Tab-separated table of C-alpha atoms in Angstrom:
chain	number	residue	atom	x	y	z
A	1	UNK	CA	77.786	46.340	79.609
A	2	UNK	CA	77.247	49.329	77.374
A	3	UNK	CA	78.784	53.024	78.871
A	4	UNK	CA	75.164	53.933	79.731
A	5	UNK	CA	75.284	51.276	81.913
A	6	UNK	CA	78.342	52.032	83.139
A	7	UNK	CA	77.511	55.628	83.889
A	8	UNK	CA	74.570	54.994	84.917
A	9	UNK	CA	76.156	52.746	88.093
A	10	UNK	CA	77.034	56.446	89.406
A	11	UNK	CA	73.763	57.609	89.902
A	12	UNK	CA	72.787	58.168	93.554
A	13	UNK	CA	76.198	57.818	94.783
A	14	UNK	CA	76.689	61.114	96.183
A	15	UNK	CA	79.505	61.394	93.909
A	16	UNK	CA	79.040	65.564	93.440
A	17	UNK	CA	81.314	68.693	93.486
A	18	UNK	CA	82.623	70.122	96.323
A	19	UNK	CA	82.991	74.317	96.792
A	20	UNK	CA	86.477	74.965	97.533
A	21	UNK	CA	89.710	73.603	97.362
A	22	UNK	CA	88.623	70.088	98.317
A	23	UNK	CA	87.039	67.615	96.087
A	24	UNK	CA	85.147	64.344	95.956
A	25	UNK	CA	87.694	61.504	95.964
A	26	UNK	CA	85.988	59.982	93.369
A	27	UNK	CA	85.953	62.975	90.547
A	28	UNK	CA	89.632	63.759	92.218
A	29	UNK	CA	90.407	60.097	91.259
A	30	UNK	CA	89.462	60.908	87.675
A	31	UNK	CA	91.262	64.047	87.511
A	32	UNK	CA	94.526	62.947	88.334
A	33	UNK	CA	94.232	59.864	86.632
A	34	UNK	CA	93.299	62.311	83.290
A	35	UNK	CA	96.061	64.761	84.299
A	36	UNK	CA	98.733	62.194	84.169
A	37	UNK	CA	97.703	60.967	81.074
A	38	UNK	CA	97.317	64.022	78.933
A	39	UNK	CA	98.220	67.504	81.684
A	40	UNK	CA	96.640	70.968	81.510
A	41	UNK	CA	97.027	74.040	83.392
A	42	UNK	CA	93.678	73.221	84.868
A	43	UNK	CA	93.602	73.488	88.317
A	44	UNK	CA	92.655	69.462	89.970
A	45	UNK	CA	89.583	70.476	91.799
A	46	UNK	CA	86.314	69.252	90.703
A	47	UNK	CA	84.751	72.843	91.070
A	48	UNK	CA	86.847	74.241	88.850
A	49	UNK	CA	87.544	71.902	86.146
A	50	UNK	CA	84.665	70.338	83.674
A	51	UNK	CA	84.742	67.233	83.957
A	52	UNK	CA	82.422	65.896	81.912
A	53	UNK	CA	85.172	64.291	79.473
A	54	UNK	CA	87.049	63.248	82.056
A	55	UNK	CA	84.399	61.073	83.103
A	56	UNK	CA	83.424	59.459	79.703
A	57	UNK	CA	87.335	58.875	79.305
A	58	UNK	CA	87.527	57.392	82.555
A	59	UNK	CA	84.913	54.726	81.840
A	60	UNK	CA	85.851	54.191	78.764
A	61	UNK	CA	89.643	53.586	79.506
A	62	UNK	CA	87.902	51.403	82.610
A	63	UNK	CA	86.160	49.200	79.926
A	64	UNK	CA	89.946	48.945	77.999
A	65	UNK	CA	92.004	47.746	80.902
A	66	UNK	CA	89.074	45.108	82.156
A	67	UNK	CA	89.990	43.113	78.692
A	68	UNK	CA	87.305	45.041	76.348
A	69	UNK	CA	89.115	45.808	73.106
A	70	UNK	CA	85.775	46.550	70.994
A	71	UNK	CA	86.288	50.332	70.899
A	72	UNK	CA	88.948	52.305	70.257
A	73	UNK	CA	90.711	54.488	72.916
A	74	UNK	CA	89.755	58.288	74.243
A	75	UNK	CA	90.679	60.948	72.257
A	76	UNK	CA	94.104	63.068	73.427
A	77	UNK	CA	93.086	65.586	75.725
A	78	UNK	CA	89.448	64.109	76.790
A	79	UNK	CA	89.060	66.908	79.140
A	80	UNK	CA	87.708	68.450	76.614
A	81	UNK	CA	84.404	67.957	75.336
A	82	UNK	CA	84.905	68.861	71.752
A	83	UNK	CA	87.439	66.722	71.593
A	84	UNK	CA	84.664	63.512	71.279
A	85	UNK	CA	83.525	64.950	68.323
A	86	UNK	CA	86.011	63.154	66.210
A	87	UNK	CA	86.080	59.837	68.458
A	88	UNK	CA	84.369	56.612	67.159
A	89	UNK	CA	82.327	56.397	64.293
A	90	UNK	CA	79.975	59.503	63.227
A	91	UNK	CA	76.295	58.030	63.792
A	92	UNK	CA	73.433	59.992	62.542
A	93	UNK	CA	71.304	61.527	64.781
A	94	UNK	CA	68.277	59.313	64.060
A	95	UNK	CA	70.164	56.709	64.788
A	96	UNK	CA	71.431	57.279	68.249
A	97	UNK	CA	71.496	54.493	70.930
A	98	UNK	CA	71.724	54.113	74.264
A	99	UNK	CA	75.564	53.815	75.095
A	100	UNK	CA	76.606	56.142	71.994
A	101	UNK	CA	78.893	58.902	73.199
A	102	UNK	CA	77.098	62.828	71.878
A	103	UNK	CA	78.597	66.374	71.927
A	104	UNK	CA	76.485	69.077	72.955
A	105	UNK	CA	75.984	72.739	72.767
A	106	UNK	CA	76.060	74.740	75.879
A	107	UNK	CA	76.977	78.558	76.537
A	108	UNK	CA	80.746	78.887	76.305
A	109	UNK	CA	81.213	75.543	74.798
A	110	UNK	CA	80.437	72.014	74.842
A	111	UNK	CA	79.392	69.108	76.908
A	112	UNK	CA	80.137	65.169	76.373
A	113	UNK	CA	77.714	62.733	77.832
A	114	UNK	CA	76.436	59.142	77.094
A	115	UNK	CA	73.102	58.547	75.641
A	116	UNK	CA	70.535	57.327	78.009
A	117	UNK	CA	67.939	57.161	75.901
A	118	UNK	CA	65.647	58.957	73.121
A	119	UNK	CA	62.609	61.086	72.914
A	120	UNK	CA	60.366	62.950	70.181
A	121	UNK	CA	62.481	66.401	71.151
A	122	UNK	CA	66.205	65.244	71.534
A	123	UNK	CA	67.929	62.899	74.088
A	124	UNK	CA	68.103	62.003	77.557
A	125	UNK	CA	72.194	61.784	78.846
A	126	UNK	CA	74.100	60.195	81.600
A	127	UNK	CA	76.629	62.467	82.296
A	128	UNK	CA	78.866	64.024	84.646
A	129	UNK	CA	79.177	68.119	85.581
A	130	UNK	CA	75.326	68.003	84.809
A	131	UNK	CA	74.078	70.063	87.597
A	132	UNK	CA	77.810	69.693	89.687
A	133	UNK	CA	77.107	65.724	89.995
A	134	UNK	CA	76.841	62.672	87.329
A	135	UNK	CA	72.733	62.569	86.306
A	136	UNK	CA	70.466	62.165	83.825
A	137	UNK	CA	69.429	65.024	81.796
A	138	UNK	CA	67.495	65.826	78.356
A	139	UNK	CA	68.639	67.960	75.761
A	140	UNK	CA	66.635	68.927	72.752
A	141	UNK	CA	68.177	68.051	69.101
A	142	UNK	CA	69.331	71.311	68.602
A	143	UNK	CA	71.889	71.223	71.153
A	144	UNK	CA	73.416	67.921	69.295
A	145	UNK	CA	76.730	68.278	67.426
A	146	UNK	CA	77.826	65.162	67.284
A	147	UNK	CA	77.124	61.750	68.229
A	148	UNK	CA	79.602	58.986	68.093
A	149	UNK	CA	80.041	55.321	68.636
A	150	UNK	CA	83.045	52.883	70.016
């Protein structure tokens, strides 16, 4: 099962941000499992911390511990989304396929997500902190910086 897949299992879960001090046990999950790994001064609380990395790490470090030793681990510090830029192989953008990991521009940074699929004006993503909750969502070539593959 590719990450799309993966990601895509989310979808309709409920699994969405929570105002406040308290999050969703499922994102919370993800943070602390993230902050152990590699720790920030972030605060752990899924309204304050993008967590779109966190949840590509996640699944991908999922796929590692069920046996799956086809691609190679997260990048250090997966929080962040720039940080995938570098991960993988470099695929062209014409060449992007469902299950490939892409960096995106936003305003103020970046955003990681998993592609869902293609269209004539850019691609459609599976990923998480996309409107506070894990969803689909197009973005037009433009906003591409990278895309990568495991």
């Amino acid at each position: 099962m590719n990450l799309a897949d993966r990601a895509a299992a989310f979808i309709g879960q409920g699994i969405r941000e929570v105002a406040g001090p308290t999050s969703h046990p499922q994102i919370l999950a993800w943070l602390k499992r993230t902050e152990k790994m590699w720790p920030t001064d972030l605060p752990v609380d899924d309204s304050r911390y993008a967590w779109c990395g966190v949840l590509v790490g996640c699944l991908l470090l999922d796929d590692i511990t069920a046996g799956s030793t086809d691609r190679p681990n997260p990048p250090p510090y997966f929080q962040g989304a720039k940080r995938w830029a570098e991960w993988g192989k470099a695929v062209a953008m014409n060449n992007a396929e469902r299950g490939d990991v892409v960096v995106l521009r936003r305003p103020g940074g970046a955003h990681v997500a998993i592609v869902s699929g293609i269209t004539p004006g850019g691609l459609k993503v599976i990923g998480g902190n996309q409107g506070d909750t894990i969803s689909i969502a197009e973005y037009p070539w433009h906003k591409v910086i990278a895309v990568r593959r495991g």
